[in-house]
Amino acid sequence: MNQLFGAPRRIHGLIAAACVAMLAFGMYLQHVVGLEPCPMCIVQRYALILVAVFSALAAATGGSGLRKFWGFVALVFAAGGAFTAARQSWLQWHPPEFASCGRDIYGMIETFPLQRVVPMIFRGSGDCSQIDWTFLGLSIANWSFLCFVAFGLVFLALLFQRQRRR
């Protein structure tokens, strides 16, 4: 196990690169395949961007304490992304009786105050319960959940890793 987590800066860099690859694939699905992201998908994208940014900061940081801080912040956003993906997966498995497309996330933010927008996003809509793409029987939200959980577990392992003596 020590061999796996012996290079925390490299691991943070790999996670940041994986996040960028996932974001690029999301852009491919949107702009080439033609899938429009729902509000929960947008929130997951922002969480993925923030995980990438803070993981990259952790990779670029020389000191162990500051690296753990950036790793903890990345862990918080990975948990938020996992929560959003889990909620969307639940909506896909248990779609609302009355599917309404609702507004897009930008329309909600422009029209309503933030304290009303956040519950509206997590309430979901017909868009969020729709499954447009699958791979190995899992939807995009399912894959997103698995990736966020994997990132979170790695961040936790790195946070609780003992400092090596030189």
Tab-separated table of C-alpha atoms in Angstrom:
chain	number	residue	atom	x	y	z
A	1	MET	CA	0.000	0.000	0.000
A	2	ASN	CA	2.903	2.315	0.713
A	3	GLN	CA	4.106	1.859	-2.881
A	4	LEU	CA	0.742	2.989	-4.180
A	5	PHE	CA	0.585	6.122	-2.049
A	6	GLY	CA	4.332	6.763	-1.881
A	7	ALA	CA	4.095	9.643	-4.370
A	8	PRO	CA	1.119	11.799	-3.296
A	9	ARG	CA	1.984	14.633	-5.668
A	10	ARG	CA	1.905	12.234	-8.610
A	11	ILE	CA	-1.422	10.768	-7.468
A	12	HIS	CA	-2.970	14.242	-7.173
A	13	GLY	CA	-1.674	15.020	-10.652
A	14	LEU	CA	-3.181	11.828	-12.040
A	15	ILE	CA	-6.543	12.653	-10.471
A	16	ALA	CA	-6.431	16.151	-11.964
A	17	ALA	CA	-5.623	14.640	-15.376
A	18	ALA	CA	-8.458	12.113	-15.015
A	19	CYS	CA	-10.861	14.959	-14.206
A	20	VAL	CA	-9.747	16.870	-17.300
A	21	ALA	CA	-10.250	13.733	-19.415
A	22	MET	CA	-13.737	13.268	-17.958
A	23	LEU	CA	-14.586	16.908	-18.682
A	24	ALA	CA	-13.328	16.519	-22.259
A	25	PHE	CA	-15.514	13.420	-22.685
A	26	GLY	CA	-18.496	15.375	-21.340
A	27	MET	CA	-17.830	18.127	-23.868
A	28	TYR	CA	-17.608	15.470	-26.599
A	29	LEU	CA	-20.978	14.030	-25.566
A	30	GLN	CA	-22.494	17.508	-25.543
A	31	HIS	CA	-21.012	19.094	-28.653
A	32	VAL	CA	-20.401	16.081	-30.936
A	33	VAL	CA	-23.033	13.531	-29.895
A	34	GLY	CA	-25.614	16.223	-29.113
A	35	LEU	CA	-26.572	15.351	-25.519
A	36	GLU	CA	-27.711	18.399	-23.547
A	37	PRO	CA	-26.687	18.401	-19.869
A	38	CYS	CA	-29.386	18.738	-17.219
A	39	PRO	CA	-28.957	21.023	-14.155
A	40	MET	CA	-27.534	18.178	-12.048
A	41	CYS	CA	-25.054	17.347	-14.823
A	42	ILE	CA	-23.877	20.975	-14.796
A	43	VAL	CA	-23.393	20.853	-11.009
A	44	GLN	CA	-21.358	17.655	-11.413
A	45	ARG	CA	-19.223	19.350	-14.054
A	46	TYR	CA	-18.471	22.235	-11.723
A	47	ALA	CA	-17.623	19.792	-8.940
A	48	LEU	CA	-15.308	17.948	-11.336
A	49	ILE	CA	-13.614	21.213	-12.341
A	50	LEU	CA	-13.066	22.100	-8.684
A	51	VAL	CA	-11.716	18.626	-7.879
A	52	ALA	CA	-9.293	19.019	-10.797
A	53	VAL	CA	-8.193	22.506	-9.700
A	54	PHE	CA	-7.611	21.617	-6.054
A	55	SER	CA	-5.996	18.313	-6.912
A	56	ALA	CA	-3.654	20.135	-9.306
A	57	LEU	CA	-2.855	22.636	-6.541
A	58	ALA	CA	-2.063	19.717	-4.244
A	59	ALA	CA	0.192	18.232	-6.919
A	60	ALA	CA	2.013	21.532	-7.370
A	61	THR	CA	2.497	22.106	-3.632
A	62	GLY	CA	5.785	21.081	-2.077
A	63	GLY	CA	4.805	21.118	1.593
A	64	SER	CA	2.913	18.193	3.069
A	65	GLY	CA	0.586	20.333	5.209
A	66	LEU	CA	-0.557	22.562	2.373
A	67	ARG	CA	-0.886	19.531	0.072
A	68	LYS	CA	-3.183	17.870	2.622
A	69	PHE	CA	-5.233	21.069	2.854
A	70	TRP	CA	-5.744	21.195	-0.922
A	71	GLY	CA	-6.483	17.464	-0.884
A	72	PHE	CA	-9.122	18.011	1.805
A	73	VAL	CA	-10.770	20.779	-0.242
A	74	ALA	CA	-10.759	18.455	-3.276
A	75	LEU	CA	-12.317	15.758	-1.063
A	76	VAL	CA	-15.152	18.129	-0.100
A	77	PHE	CA	-15.953	18.831	-3.760
A	78	ALA	CA	-15.677	15.129	-4.630
A	79	ALA	CA	-18.226	14.419	-1.885
A	80	GLY	CA	-20.516	17.120	-3.288
A	81	GLY	CA	-20.192	15.674	-6.780
A	82	ALA	CA	-20.879	12.169	-5.458
A	83	PHE	CA	-23.974	13.426	-3.642
A	84	THR	CA	-25.302	15.115	-6.783
A	85	ALA	CA	-24.577	12.065	-8.950
A	86	ALA	CA	-26.223	9.774	-6.380
A	87	ARG	CA	-29.319	11.979	-6.325
A	88	GLN	CA	-29.481	11.985	-10.123
A	89	SER	CA	-29.026	8.194	-10.217
A	90	TRP	CA	-31.881	7.848	-7.738
A	91	LEU	CA	-34.066	10.055	-9.950
A	92	GLN	CA	-33.198	7.874	-12.932
A	93	TRP	CA	-34.187	4.720	-11.064
A	94	HIS	CA	-37.335	6.359	-9.626
A	95	PRO	CA	-38.437	8.977	-12.165
A	96	PRO	CA	-41.012	11.556	-11.065
A	97	GLU	CA	-44.614	10.816	-12.020
A	98	PHE	CA	-44.939	14.054	-13.938
A	99	ALA	CA	-41.814	14.645	-15.975
A	100	SER	CA	-41.356	18.314	-16.730
A	101	CYS	CA	-38.294	19.661	-18.424
A	102	GLY	CA	-38.175	22.756	-16.239
A	103	ARG	CA	-35.639	25.506	-16.713
A	104	ASP	CA	-31.978	25.100	-17.376
A	105	ILE	CA	-29.580	25.950	-14.562
A	106	TYR	CA	-28.634	29.331	-16.024
A	107	GLY	CA	-32.274	30.354	-16.369
A	108	MET	CA	-32.880	29.375	-12.738
A	109	ILE	CA	-29.904	31.410	-11.516
A	110	GLU	CA	-30.977	34.476	-13.504
A	111	THR	CA	-34.601	34.297	-12.353
A	112	PHE	CA	-34.488	33.139	-8.733
A	113	PRO	CA	-32.349	33.900	-5.682
A	114	LEU	CA	-29.672	31.305	-4.865
A	115	GLN	CA	-31.513	29.991	-1.779
A	116	ARG	CA	-34.360	28.923	-4.110
A	117	VAL	CA	-32.155	27.668	-6.948
A	118	VAL	CA	-30.210	25.067	-4.931
A	119	PRO	CA	-33.313	23.132	-3.764
A	120	MET	CA	-34.741	23.359	-7.295
A	121	ILE	CA	-31.589	21.767	-8.733
A	122	PHE	CA	-31.639	18.852	-6.294
A	123	ARG	CA	-35.360	18.325	-6.693
A	124	GLY	CA	-34.538	17.358	-10.245
A	125	SER	CA	-36.692	17.447	-13.325
A	126	GLY	CA	-37.653	15.290	-16.251
A	127	ASP	CA	-34.315	16.120	-17.802
A	128	CYS	CA	-32.405	14.791	-14.805
A	129	SER	CA	-34.280	11.490	-14.750
A	130	GLN	CA	-33.767	10.821	-18.463
A	131	ILE	CA	-31.052	8.332	-19.452
A	132	ASP	CA	-29.582	9.296	-22.820
A	133	TRP	CA	-26.331	7.336	-22.810
A	134	THR	CA	-25.065	4.167	-21.114
A	135	PHE	CA	-21.841	2.206	-20.996
A	136	LEU	CA	-21.782	-1.314	-19.550
A	137	GLY	CA	-25.340	-0.777	-18.371
A	138	LEU	CA	-24.517	2.324	-16.287
A	139	SER	CA	-25.680	5.858	-17.041
A	140	ILE	CA	-23.479	8.942	-17.032
A	141	ALA	CA	-24.702	9.760	-13.516
A	142	ASN	CA	-23.793	6.256	-12.317
A	143	TRP	CA	-20.287	6.532	-13.775
A	144	SER	CA	-19.915	10.011	-12.339
A	145	PHE	CA	-20.871	8.719	-8.889
A	146	LEU	CA	-18.336	5.888	-9.096
A	147	CYS	CA	-15.558	8.265	-10.168
A	148	PHE	CA	-16.325	10.819	-7.444
A	149	VAL	CA	-16.375	8.060	-4.814
A	150	ALA	CA	-13.070	6.651	-6.095
A	151	PHE	CA	-11.487	10.109	-6.014
A	152	GLY	CA	-12.835	10.668	-2.503
A	153	LEU	CA	-11.430	7.370	-1.245
A	154	VAL	CA	-8.010	8.186	-2.682
A	155	PHE	CA	-8.122	11.661	-1.107
A	156	LEU	CA	-9.031	10.099	2.257
A	157	ALA	CA	-6.176	7.607	1.989
A	158	LEU	CA	-3.773	10.437	1.179
A	159	LEU	CA	-5.060	12.543	4.079
A	160	PHE	CA	-4.529	9.776	6.605
A	161	GLN	CA	-1.233	8.611	5.182
A	162	ARG	CA	1.645	8.781	7.618
A	163	GLN	CA	4.532	11.027	6.797
A	164	ARG	CA	7.540	9.040	5.579
A	165	ARG	CA	10.836	9.596	7.322
A	166	ARG	CA	13.846	10.224	5.123
